[in-house]
PDB file of C-alpha atoms in Angstrom:
ATOM      1  CA  MET N   1     359.487 189.202  97.857  1.00 52.00           C
ATOM      2  CA  SER N   2     360.697 185.945  96.397  1.00 56.00           C
ATOM      3  CA  GLY N   3     361.204 184.591  99.954  1.00 59.00           C
ATOM      4  CA  ASP N   4     357.496 185.179 100.800  1.00 69.00           C
ATOM      5  CA  ARG N   5     356.233 182.345  98.637  1.00 77.00           C
ATOM      6  CA  ILE N   6     353.710 180.039 100.296  1.00 74.00           C
ATOM      7  CA  PRO N   7     354.610 176.356 100.102  1.00 70.00           C
ATOM      8  CA  PRO N   8     352.084 174.093  98.334  1.00 70.00           C
ATOM      9  CA  ARG N   9     349.409 172.558 100.509  1.00 59.00           C
ATOM     10  CA  PRO N  10     349.572 168.815 101.206  1.00 56.00           C
ATOM     11  CA  ASP N  11     346.955 166.348  99.908  1.00 56.00           C
ATOM     12  CA  TYR N  12     345.889 165.537 103.441  1.00 56.00           C
ATOM     13  CA  ARG N  13     345.374 167.360 106.715  1.00 57.00           C
ATOM     14  CA  PRO N  14     347.239 166.160 109.767  1.00 60.00           C
ATOM     15  CA  GLY N  15     344.898 165.308 112.589  1.00 68.00           C
ATOM     16  CA  SER N  16     347.126 163.726 115.175  1.00 69.00           C
ATOM     17  CA  VAL N  17     350.062 164.790 117.303  1.00 72.00           C
ATOM     18  CA  GLN N  18     351.729 161.477 116.478  1.00 72.00           C
ATOM     19  CA  PRO N  19     353.788 161.967 113.300  1.00 72.00           C
ATOM     20  CA  ARG N  20     353.338 158.346 112.216  1.00 71.00           C
ATOM     21  CA  LEU N  21     349.581 158.937 111.932  1.00 69.00           C
ATOM     22  CA  ASN N  22     349.982 162.128 109.910  1.00 72.00           C
ATOM     23  CA  ARG N  23     350.553 160.290 106.669  1.00 73.00           C
ATOM     24  CA  PRO N  24     348.027 159.823 103.872  1.00 72.00           C
ATOM     25  CA  VAL N  25     345.788 156.788 104.195  1.00 69.00           C
ATOM     26  CA  ARG N  26     347.407 155.080 101.215  1.00 72.00           C
ATOM     27  CA  GLU N  27     350.758 155.215 103.033  1.00 75.00           C
ATOM     28  CA  ARG N  28     349.383 154.087 106.401  1.00 72.00           C
ATOM     29  CA  TYR N  29     347.428 151.180 104.924  1.00 73.00           C
ATOM     30  CA  PRO N  30     349.214 149.988 101.779  1.00 72.00           C
ATOM     31  CA  GLN N  31     347.219 146.740 101.820  1.00 72.00           C
ATOM     32  CA  ILE N  32     344.024 148.648 100.953  1.00 69.00           C
ATOM     33  CA  ARG N  33     343.918 148.920  97.205  1.00 66.00           C
ATOM     34  CA  PRO N  34     341.277 150.384  94.898  1.00 65.00           C
ATOM     35  CA  THR N  35     340.361 146.816  93.999  1.00 64.00           C
ATOM     36  CA  SER N  36     339.797 145.825  97.630  1.00 57.00           C
ATOM     37  CA  GLY N  37     336.281 144.670  98.214  1.00 58.00           C
ATOM     38  CA  TYR N  38     334.535 142.151  96.021  1.00 60.00           C
ATOM     39  CA  GLY N  39     337.752 140.979  94.394  1.00 61.00           C
ATOM     40  CA  ASP N  40     339.760 140.728  97.605  1.00 60.00           C
ATOM     41  CA  PRO N  41     339.931 137.095  98.850  1.00 63.00           C
ATOM     42  CA  ARG N  42     340.411 138.296 102.448  1.00 62.00           C
ATOM     43  CA  ILE N  43     336.905 139.713 102.522  1.00 60.00           C
ATOM     44  CA  ARG N  44     334.284 137.037 103.167  1.00 63.00           C
ATOM     45  CA  HIS N  45     331.224 139.078 104.160  1.00 62.00           C
ATOM     46  CA  THR N  46     330.613 142.193 102.132  1.00 60.00           C
ATOM     47  CA  GLY N  47     327.692 143.527 104.161  1.00 65.00           C
ATOM     48  CA  PRO N  48     323.935 143.449 103.847  1.00 67.00           C
ATOM     49  CA  GLY N  49     323.950 143.858 100.080  1.00 63.00           C
ATOM     50  CA  PRO N  50     323.005 146.461  97.514  1.00 62.00           C
ATOM     51  CA  GLY N  51     320.008 148.595  98.369  1.00 62.00           C
ATOM     52  CA  ALA N  52     320.078 147.822 102.083  1.00 64.00           C
ATOM     53  CA  GLY N  53     318.614 150.580 104.176  1.00 63.00           C
ATOM     54  CA  THR N  54     316.721 152.183 101.317  1.00 65.00           C
ATOM     55  CA  GLU N  55     313.001 152.036 100.770  1.00 66.00           C
ATOM     56  CA  GLN N  56     312.159 149.229  98.385  1.00 69.00           C
ATOM     57  CA  GLU N  57     308.428 150.027  97.996  1.00 74.00           C
ATOM     58  CA  PRO N  58     307.829 153.762  98.503  1.00 75.00           C
ATOM     59  CA  GLU N  59     304.157 153.558  97.455  1.00 79.00           C
ATOM     60  CA  ARG N  60     303.433 150.926 100.084  1.00 78.00           C
ATOM     61  CA  SER N  61     305.319 152.867 102.705  1.00 80.00           C
ATOM     62  CA  SER N  62     303.376 156.067 102.025  1.00 83.00           C
ATOM     63  CA  LYS N  63     300.114 154.127 102.107  1.00 82.00           C
ATOM     64  CA  LEU N  64     301.003 152.581 105.462  1.00 81.00           C
ATOM     65  CA  ASN N  65     302.074 155.946 106.863  1.00 86.00           C
ATOM     66  CA  ALA N  66     298.771 157.519 105.791  1.00 85.00           C
ATOM     67  CA  ARG N  67     296.791 154.699 107.388  1.00 81.00           C
ATOM     68  CA  LEU N  68     298.854 154.946 110.545  1.00 84.00           C
ATOM     69  CA  PHE N  69     298.194 158.693 110.723  1.00 90.00           C
ATOM     70  CA  LEU N  70     294.444 158.125 110.274  1.00 84.00           C
ATOM     71  CA  ALA N  71     294.389 155.423 112.932  1.00 82.00           C
ATOM     72  CA  LEU N  72     296.300 157.610 115.384  1.00 88.00           C
ATOM     73  CA  ALA N  73     293.961 160.519 114.708  1.00 90.00           C
ATOM     74  CA  VAL N  74     290.981 158.246 115.422  1.00 86.00           C
ATOM     75  CA  VAL N  75     292.596 156.998 118.635  1.00 86.00           C
ATOM     76  CA  VAL N  76     293.171 160.577 119.814  1.00 91.00           C
ATOM     77  CA  GLY N  77     289.525 161.315 118.979  1.00 89.00           C
ATOM     78  CA  GLN N  78     288.463 158.247 120.935  1.00 89.00           C
ATOM     79  CA  LEU N  79     290.414 159.346 123.998  1.00 92.00           C
ATOM     80  CA  TRP N  80     288.854 162.805 123.817  1.00 92.00           C
ATOM     81  CA  ALA N  81     285.355 161.338 123.345  1.00 90.00           C
ATOM     82  CA  LEU N  82     285.898 158.931 126.226  1.00 91.00           C
ATOM     83  CA  THR N  83     286.827 161.829 128.500  1.00 94.00           C
ATOM     84  CA  VAL N  84     283.771 163.843 127.456  1.00 92.00           C
ATOM     85  CA  THR N  85     281.459 160.820 127.716  1.00 92.00           C
ATOM     86  CA  VAL N  86     282.637 159.890 131.202  1.00 93.00           C
ATOM     87  CA  ASN N  87     282.295 163.508 132.346  1.00 93.00           C
ATOM     88  CA  GLU N  88     278.746 163.708 130.987  1.00 89.00           C
ATOM     89  CA  TRP N  89     277.833 160.364 132.570  1.00 90.00           C
ATOM     90  CA  MET N  90     279.166 161.477 135.955  1.00 93.00           C
ATOM     91  CA  GLU N  91     277.171 164.708 135.746  1.00 93.00           C
ATOM     92  CA  GLY N  92     274.004 162.731 135.073  1.00 91.00           C
ATOM     93  CA  ASN N  93     273.573 163.685 131.390  1.00 88.00           C
ATOM     94  CA  THR N  94     272.952 160.123 130.213  1.00 89.00           C
ATOM     95  CA  GLY N  95     271.549 161.184 126.845  1.00 89.00           C
ATOM     96  CA  THR N  96     274.799 162.909 125.874  1.00 88.00           C
ATOM     97  CA  ALA N  97     276.782 160.022 127.326  1.00 87.00           C
ATOM     98  CA  TRP N  98     274.968 157.558 125.058  1.00 91.00           C
ATOM     99  CA  TRP N  99     275.765 159.719 122.023  1.00 91.00           C
ATOM    100  CA  GLY N 100     279.403 159.679 123.128  1.00 88.00           C
ATOM    101  CA  ALA N 101     279.330 155.919 123.504  1.00 90.00           C
ATOM    102  CA  GLY N 102     277.887 155.662 119.990  1.00 92.00           C
ATOM    103  CA  PHE N 103     280.709 157.841 118.677  1.00 90.00           C
ATOM    104  CA  LEU N 104     283.262 155.597 120.384  1.00 89.00           C
ATOM    105  CA  VAL N 105     281.759 152.475 118.801  1.00 91.00           C
ATOM    106  CA  LEU N 106     281.654 154.141 115.373  1.00 91.00           C
ATOM    107  CA  SER N 107     285.293 155.287 115.600  1.00 87.00           C
ATOM    108  CA  PHE N 108     286.336 151.792 116.692  1.00 87.00           C
ATOM    109  CA  LEU N 109     284.621 150.409 113.572  1.00 90.00           C
ATOM    110  CA  VAL N 110     286.535 152.949 111.462  1.00 83.00           C
ATOM    111  CA  VAL N 111     289.835 151.658 112.875  1.00 81.00           C
ATOM    112  CA  ILE N 112     288.774 148.062 112.187  1.00 86.00           C
ATOM    113  CA  GLY N 113     287.874 149.109 108.628  1.00 85.00           C
ATOM    114  CA  LEU N 114     291.312 150.661 108.158  1.00 77.00           C
ATOM    115  CA  TRP N 115     292.880 147.478 109.462  1.00 79.00           C
ATOM    116  CA  LEU N 116     290.846 145.307 107.086  1.00 85.00           C
ATOM    117  CA  LEU N 117     291.616 147.496 104.078  1.00 79.00           C
ATOM    118  CA  ASP N 118     294.624 145.535 102.879  1.00 72.00           C
ATOM    119  CA  PRO N 119     295.276 142.134 104.487  1.00 73.00           C
ATOM    120  CA  LYS N 120     298.714 141.686 102.894  1.00 72.00           C
ATOM    121  CA  ASP N 121     300.142 144.574 104.952  1.00 65.00           C
ATOM    122  CA  ARG N 122     299.724 142.769 108.274  1.00 61.00           C
TER     123      ARG N 122
END
């Protein structure tokens, strides 16, 4: 039973059929040190900077998303109302068509109101 011992597992997993690439990263690239980065004189551009890609103003973003959703909902309503209004007009129901036209004007004013809500967001 003493011959059935399992050898210890390596720190890394080989991923290549080329033996030279099946070494740990620290052996393949000895020039990369834990201090590489800001203190390394070979590195001139360190990237976009801290916080890049993250939301800087989540309250503003949620407010803009809510306004965008409202505006898109109004636009979908306008398209539906335009379809109904044109159908009614073509059938000769001008009274209903005028109510539809009034709804379209009112919904357009709602979108303008949403746009005017906060001028700094444009």
